[in-house]
Amino acid sequence: MEKNIWVLMSPDNEHYDEKFAKEEISRLCKKWNVKAVSTSQTRDGGHGQERLYVVSGNSEAVNEFESELDEALY
């Protein structure tokens, strides 16, 4: 399975920074055995700078990765 996921890398409230976000992505990739590839696409949805990642792996693992990333970064 392959899924596009927008990740808030630099929130406006400075709750965390891009380095922390990348560390969480790396940690969760290892935990769930998925691959997350950063694209060059970015956007600002009103809460800070987001980057598009393409996440691939087992469908259940990709969904768990996304769920845990949401908890860690939002």
Coordinates of N, CA and C in Angstrom, one line a residue:
M1 N 0.8 -1.2 0.0 CA 0.0 0.0 0.0 C 0.9 1.2 0.0
E2 N 0.4 2.3 -0.7 CA 1.1 3.5 -0.7 C 0.1 4.6 -0.4
K3 N 0.5 5.5 0.5 CA -0.5 6.6 0.9 C 0.2 7.9 1.1
N4 N -0.4 9.0 0.6 CA 0.2 10.3 0.7 C -0.3 10.9 2.1
I5 N 0.6 11.4 2.9 CA 0.3 11.9 4.2 C 0.9 13.3 4.3
W6 N 0.1 14.3 4.7 CA 0.7 15.6 5.0 C 1.1 15.7 6.4
V7 N 2.3 16.1 6.7 CA 2.9 16.1 8.0 C 3.2 17.6 8.4
L8 N 2.7 18.0 9.5 CA 3.0 19.3 10.1 C 4.4 19.3 10.6
M9 N 5.4 19.9 9.9 CA 6.8 19.9 10.2 C 7.2 21.0 11.1
S10 N 6.6 22.2 11.0 CA 7.0 23.4 11.7 C 5.7 24.1 12.1
P11 N 5.1 23.7 13.3 CA 3.8 24.3 13.7 C 4.0 25.8 14.1
D12 N 3.0 26.6 13.8 CA 3.1 28.0 14.2 C 3.2 28.2 15.7
N13 N 2.7 27.3 16.5 CA 2.8 27.5 18.0 C 4.1 27.0 18.5
E14 N 5.0 26.6 17.7 CA 6.4 26.1 18.1 C 6.4 25.0 19.1
H15 N 5.3 24.2 19.1 CA 5.2 23.1 20.0 C 6.4 22.1 19.8
Y16 N 6.9 22.0 18.6 CA 8.0 21.2 18.3 C 8.7 21.8 17.0
D17 N 9.8 21.3 16.6 CA 10.5 21.8 15.4 C 10.6 20.7 14.4
E18 N 11.1 21.1 13.2 CA 11.3 20.1 12.1 C 12.2 18.9 12.5
K19 N 13.2 19.2 13.2 CA 14.1 18.1 13.6 C 13.3 17.0 14.4
F20 N 12.5 17.5 15.4 CA 11.7 16.5 16.2 C 10.8 15.8 15.3
A21 N 10.1 16.4 14.4 CA 9.2 15.8 13.5 C 9.9 14.7 12.6
K22 N 11.1 15.0 12.1 CA 11.8 14.0 11.3 C 12.2 12.8 12.2
E23 N 12.6 13.1 13.5 CA 13.0 12.0 14.4 C 11.8 11.1 14.7
E24 N 10.6 11.7 14.8 CA 9.4 10.9 15.1 C 9.0 10.0 13.8
I25 N 9.2 10.6 12.7 CA 8.9 9.9 11.4 C 9.8 8.7 11.3
S26 N 11.1 8.9 11.6 CA 12.1 7.9 11.5 C 11.8 6.8 12.5
R27 N 11.5 7.2 13.8 CA 11.2 6.2 14.8 C 10.0 5.3 14.5
L28 N 9.0 6.0 14.0 CA 7.7 5.2 13.7 C 7.9 4.4 12.4
C29 N 8.7 4.8 11.5 CA 9.0 3.9 10.3 C 9.7 2.6 10.7
K30 N 10.6 2.7 11.7 CA 11.3 1.5 12.2 C 10.3 0.7 13.0
K31 N 9.4 1.3 13.8 CA 8.5 0.5 14.6 C 7.5 -0.2 13.7
W32 N 7.0 0.4 12.7 CA 5.9 -0.2 11.9 C 6.5 -0.8 10.6
N33 N 7.8 -0.7 10.4 CA 8.4 -1.3 9.2 C 7.7 -0.8 7.9
V34 N 7.7 0.6 7.8 CA 7.2 1.2 6.6 C 8.2 2.2 6.1
K35 N 8.1 2.6 4.9 CA 9.0 3.6 4.3 C 8.3 4.9 4.1
A36 N 8.8 6.0 4.6 CA 8.2 7.3 4.4 C 9.2 8.2 3.6
V37 N 8.8 8.6 2.4 CA 9.7 9.4 1.6 C 9.1 10.8 1.5
S38 N 10.0 11.8 1.8 CA 9.6 13.2 1.8 C 9.6 13.6 0.3
T39 N 8.5 14.4 0.0 CA 8.5 15.0 -1.4 C 8.9 16.5 -1.3
S40 N 8.9 17.1 -2.4 CA 9.2 18.6 -2.4 C 8.0 19.4 -2.2
Q41 N 6.8 18.8 -2.1 CA 5.6 19.6 -2.0 C 5.4 20.0 -0.5
T42 N 5.1 21.3 -0.4 CA 4.8 21.9 1.0 C 3.5 22.7 0.9
R43 N 2.9 23.0 2.0 CA 1.8 23.9 2.1 C 1.7 24.4 3.5
D44 N 0.9 25.5 3.6 CA 0.7 26.1 4.9 C -0.8 26.1 5.1
G45 N -1.3 25.2 5.9 CA -2.8 25.1 6.1 C -3.3 25.9 7.2
G46 N -2.5 26.9 7.6 CA -3.0 27.8 8.7 C -2.5 27.5 10.1
H47 N -1.8 26.3 10.2 CA -1.3 25.9 11.5 C 0.3 25.8 11.5
G48 N 0.8 26.0 10.3 CA 2.3 25.9 10.1 C 2.6 25.3 8.8
Q49 N 3.9 25.0 8.6 CA 4.4 24.4 7.4 C 4.3 22.9 7.4
E50 N 3.6 22.4 6.3 CA 3.4 21.0 6.2 C 4.2 20.5 5.0
R51 N 4.6 19.2 5.0 CA 5.3 18.6 3.9 C 4.6 17.3 3.6
L52 N 4.5 17.0 2.3 CA 3.9 15.8 1.8 C 4.9 14.6 1.8
Y53 N 4.5 13.5 2.5 CA 5.2 12.3 2.5 C 4.5 11.2 1.8
V54 N 5.2 10.3 1.1 CA 4.6 9.1 0.6 C 5.0 7.9 1.4
V55 N 4.1 7.3 2.1 CA 4.3 6.2 3.0 C 3.9 4.9 2.4
S56 N 4.8 3.9 2.4 CA 4.5 2.6 1.8 C 4.8 1.5 2.8
G57 N 4.0 0.4 2.6 CA 4.2 -0.8 3.4 C 2.9 -1.5 3.5
N58 N 2.8 -2.4 4.5 CA 1.6 -3.2 4.8 C 0.5 -2.2 5.1
S59 N -0.7 -2.4 4.6 CA -1.8 -1.4 4.8 C -2.1 -1.1 6.3
E60 N -2.1 -2.2 7.1 CA -2.4 -2.0 8.5 C -1.2 -1.2 9.2
A61 N 0.0 -1.5 8.8 CA 1.1 -0.8 9.3 C 1.1 0.7 8.9
V62 N 0.8 1.0 7.7 CA 0.7 2.4 7.2 C -0.3 3.2 8.0
N63 N -1.5 2.6 8.2 CA -2.5 3.2 9.0 C -2.1 3.4 10.4
E64 N -1.5 2.5 11.1 CA -1.0 2.6 12.4 C 0.1 3.7 12.5
F65 N 1.0 3.7 11.5 CA 2.0 4.7 11.4 C 1.4 6.1 11.4
E66 N 0.4 6.3 10.6 CA -0.3 7.6 10.4 C -0.9 8.0 11.8
S67 N -1.6 7.0 12.4 CA -2.3 7.3 13.6 C -1.4 7.7 14.7
E68 N -0.3 7.0 14.9 CA 0.7 7.3 15.9 C 1.4 8.6 15.6
L69 N 1.7 8.9 14.4 CA 2.3 10.2 14.0 C 1.4 11.3 14.3
D70 N 0.1 11.2 14.1 CA -0.9 12.2 14.4 C -0.8 12.5 15.9
E71 N -0.8 11.4 16.7 CA -0.7 11.6 18.2 C 0.6 12.3 18.6
A72 N 1.7 12.0 18.0 CA 3.0 12.5 18.4 C 3.1 14.0 18.0
L73 N 2.5 14.4 16.9 CA 2.8 15.7 16.3 C 1.7 16.7 16.4
Y74 N 0.5 16.3 16.8 CA -0.6 17.2 16.8 C -1.2 17.4 18.2

